[in-house]
Amino acid sequence: MFVIGLTGGIGTGKSEVSRLLNELGAEIIEADKVAHEAYEPGTPGWREVVEAFGEGVLDADGRIDRKTLGGIVFGDEEARERLNGIIHPIVRRLLEERIAKLELEETSVAVIEVPLLVEAIKQQSRWTRMLDEIWVVTAPEDDVVARVRARSGLDEKAIRARIGSQATERERIEFADAVIDNGGSLEGLRREVTNLWRERAPHN
């Protein structure tokens, strides 16, 4: 099975690229959805997060409020690294389990959509062992701000703070086997993704 790690900054269009790849035949694993399991009450991840950041990150039902937690870590690099150090290894193990399951099902191509893939690799290189290639989605920052503002309601300052809290585009491209430019139309993106699929996916 050929495994692609798909990454890119907030608002660059990773989900749209995943959707297009799924149409072409890839199985998609969204790391953000898998990560929710790492925060479930009573799990080791839940306990470590509460121990590290206090019970103030819990909602009335005792679940971790990820918006509250995000407000703590987005503006504090040390806190963000502490959180990543807790969650990334758990998410990696869960993803490895998903990959093993797809291999048993004889899946040809799997795409793991991981927003913080470069950050995770820098923290623990073992992430690269489960990937055959890394594809990076890029987009002009003004386009990113407009997209995120439209879907989230965050103001421009908050959005740019989130962009600044992530790896830079240059850092991501250093790890990339392929770069997908999402600065144009949807049809242009579709052509770019389709061509990349035909050139690099091993089943063709």
Tab-separated table of C-alpha atoms in Angstrom, residues 31-162:
chain	number	residue	atom	x	y	z
A	31	ALA	CA	-5.732	12.820	11.669
A	32	ASP	CA	-7.866	15.526	13.300
A	33	LYS	CA	-10.749	13.076	13.655
A	34	VAL	CA	-8.412	10.400	14.975
A	35	ALA	CA	-7.012	12.953	17.424
A	36	HIS	CA	-10.424	13.344	19.020
A	37	GLU	CA	-9.963	9.832	20.383
A	38	ALA	CA	-6.791	10.969	22.158
A	39	TYR	CA	-8.848	13.524	24.125
A	40	GLU	CA	-11.635	11.178	25.199
A	41	PRO	CA	-12.364	11.292	28.962
A	42	GLY	CA	-10.494	8.689	30.960
A	43	THR	CA	-7.874	7.988	28.289
A	44	PRO	CA	-4.151	8.484	28.959
A	45	GLY	CA	-4.180	11.519	26.645
A	46	TRP	CA	-7.055	13.107	28.574
A	47	ARG	CA	-5.305	12.560	31.886
A	48	GLU	CA	-1.992	13.985	30.648
A	49	VAL	CA	-3.645	17.079	29.151
A	50	VAL	CA	-5.580	17.804	32.338
A	51	GLU	CA	-2.435	17.289	34.407
A	52	ALA	CA	-0.449	19.616	32.134
A	53	PHE	CA	-3.028	22.400	31.665
A	54	GLY	CA	-5.387	22.101	34.614
A	55	GLU	CA	-9.075	21.341	35.033
A	56	GLY	CA	-9.897	24.725	33.512
A	57	VAL	CA	-9.677	23.104	30.072
A	58	LEU	CA	-12.664	20.839	30.907
A	59	ASP	CA	-16.260	21.645	30.063
A	60	ALA	CA	-19.250	20.972	32.309
A	61	ASP	CA	-19.347	17.342	31.190
A	62	GLY	CA	-15.701	16.707	32.024
A	63	ARG	CA	-14.606	16.669	28.384
A	64	ILE	CA	-11.633	18.649	27.141
A	65	ASP	CA	-12.834	21.880	25.549
A	66	ARG	CA	-10.504	22.094	22.564
A	67	LYS	CA	-11.364	25.753	21.927
A	68	THR	CA	-10.319	26.651	25.462
A	69	LEU	CA	-7.189	24.544	25.108
A	70	GLY	CA	-6.468	26.124	21.738
A	71	GLY	CA	-6.719	29.585	23.263
A	72	ILE	CA	-3.992	28.590	25.721
A	73	VAL	CA	-1.531	27.034	23.288
A	74	PHE	CA	-1.853	29.167	20.144
A	75	GLY	CA	-0.126	32.121	21.741
A	76	ASP	CA	2.412	30.164	23.772
A	77	GLU	CA	5.045	28.132	21.943
A	78	GLU	CA	6.155	26.282	25.060
A	79	ALA	CA	2.579	25.281	25.894
A	80	ARG	CA	1.957	24.231	22.309
A	81	GLU	CA	5.044	22.022	22.294
A	82	ARG	CA	3.957	20.481	25.593
A	83	LEU	CA	0.540	19.655	24.155
A	84	ASN	CA	2.024	18.260	20.939
A	85	GLY	CA	4.385	16.122	23.001
A	86	ILE	CA	1.370	14.527	24.678
A	87	ILE	CA	-0.981	14.139	21.729
A	88	HIS	CA	1.248	13.477	18.700
A	89	PRO	CA	2.606	10.079	19.860
A	90	ILE	CA	-0.927	8.890	20.695
A	91	VAL	CA	-2.284	10.030	17.330
A	92	ARG	CA	0.641	8.398	15.524
A	93	ARG	CA	-0.109	5.050	17.176
A	94	LEU	CA	-3.796	5.314	16.281
A	95	LEU	CA	-2.895	6.158	12.675
A	96	GLU	CA	-0.558	3.172	12.485
A	97	GLU	CA	-3.496	0.995	13.548
A	98	ARG	CA	-5.677	2.511	10.782
A	99	ILE	CA	-2.947	1.892	8.188
A	100	ALA	CA	-2.536	-1.724	9.285
A	101	LYS	CA	-6.293	-2.243	8.905
A	102	LEU	CA	-6.307	-0.775	5.378
A	103	GLU	CA	-3.358	-2.983	4.421
A	104	LEU	CA	-5.330	-6.046	5.497
A	105	GLU	CA	-8.162	-4.819	3.275
A	106	GLU	CA	-5.654	-4.609	0.378
A	107	THR	CA	-6.118	-0.874	-0.123
A	108	SER	CA	-3.913	0.488	-2.924
A	109	VAL	CA	-3.450	4.106	-1.809
A	110	ALA	CA	-4.129	5.743	1.556
A	111	VAL	CA	-3.940	9.461	2.298
A	112	ILE	CA	-3.389	10.635	5.853
A	113	GLU	CA	-4.434	14.265	6.203
A	114	VAL	CA	-2.255	15.689	8.988
A	115	PRO	CA	-2.349	19.482	9.483
A	116	LEU	CA	0.683	19.496	11.812
A	117	LEU	CA	2.693	16.814	10.035
A	118	VAL	CA	5.925	18.810	9.777
A	119	GLU	CA	5.704	19.794	13.443
A	120	ALA	CA	5.145	16.139	14.354
A	121	ILE	CA	8.101	14.956	12.249
A	122	LYS	CA	10.386	17.534	13.846
A	123	GLN	CA	9.364	16.255	17.244
A	124	GLN	CA	9.644	12.576	16.353
A	125	SER	CA	11.049	11.379	13.022
A	126	ARG	CA	9.218	8.065	13.417
A	127	TRP	CA	6.242	9.727	11.691
A	128	THR	CA	8.037	9.393	8.342
A	129	ARG	CA	8.262	5.600	8.692
A	130	MET	CA	4.591	5.152	7.913
A	131	LEU	CA	4.626	7.467	4.881
A	132	ASP	CA	5.856	6.845	1.348
A	133	GLU	CA	5.517	10.471	0.295
A	134	ILE	CA	4.570	13.852	1.735
A	135	TRP	CA	2.336	16.147	-0.320
A	136	VAL	CA	2.027	19.762	0.778
A	137	VAL	CA	-0.878	22.069	-0.088
A	138	THR	CA	-0.036	25.779	-0.324
A	139	ALA	CA	-2.097	28.933	-0.872
A	140	PRO	CA	-1.477	32.712	-0.700
A	141	GLU	CA	-1.874	33.984	2.859
A	142	ASP	CA	-4.558	36.536	1.931
A	143	ASP	CA	-6.626	33.716	0.402
A	144	VAL	CA	-6.121	31.656	3.559
A	145	VAL	CA	-7.311	34.523	5.779
A	146	ALA	CA	-10.431	35.026	3.648
A	147	ARG	CA	-11.296	31.309	3.662
A	148	VAL	CA	-10.821	30.844	7.399
A	149	ARG	CA	-12.706	34.044	8.198
A	150	ALA	CA	-15.663	32.919	6.074
A	151	ARG	CA	-15.942	29.518	7.745
A	152	SER	CA	-14.970	30.322	11.329
A	153	GLY	CA	-15.902	33.917	12.048
A	154	LEU	CA	-12.466	34.572	13.551
A	155	ASP	CA	-11.062	38.030	12.978
A	156	GLU	CA	-7.973	38.610	10.832
A	157	LYS	CA	-5.646	39.090	13.806
A	158	ALA	CA	-6.670	35.748	15.337
A	159	ILE	CA	-6.319	33.973	12.009
A	160	ARG	CA	-2.848	35.361	11.349
A	161	ALA	CA	-1.850	34.365	14.884
A	162	ARG	CA	-2.864	30.782	14.088
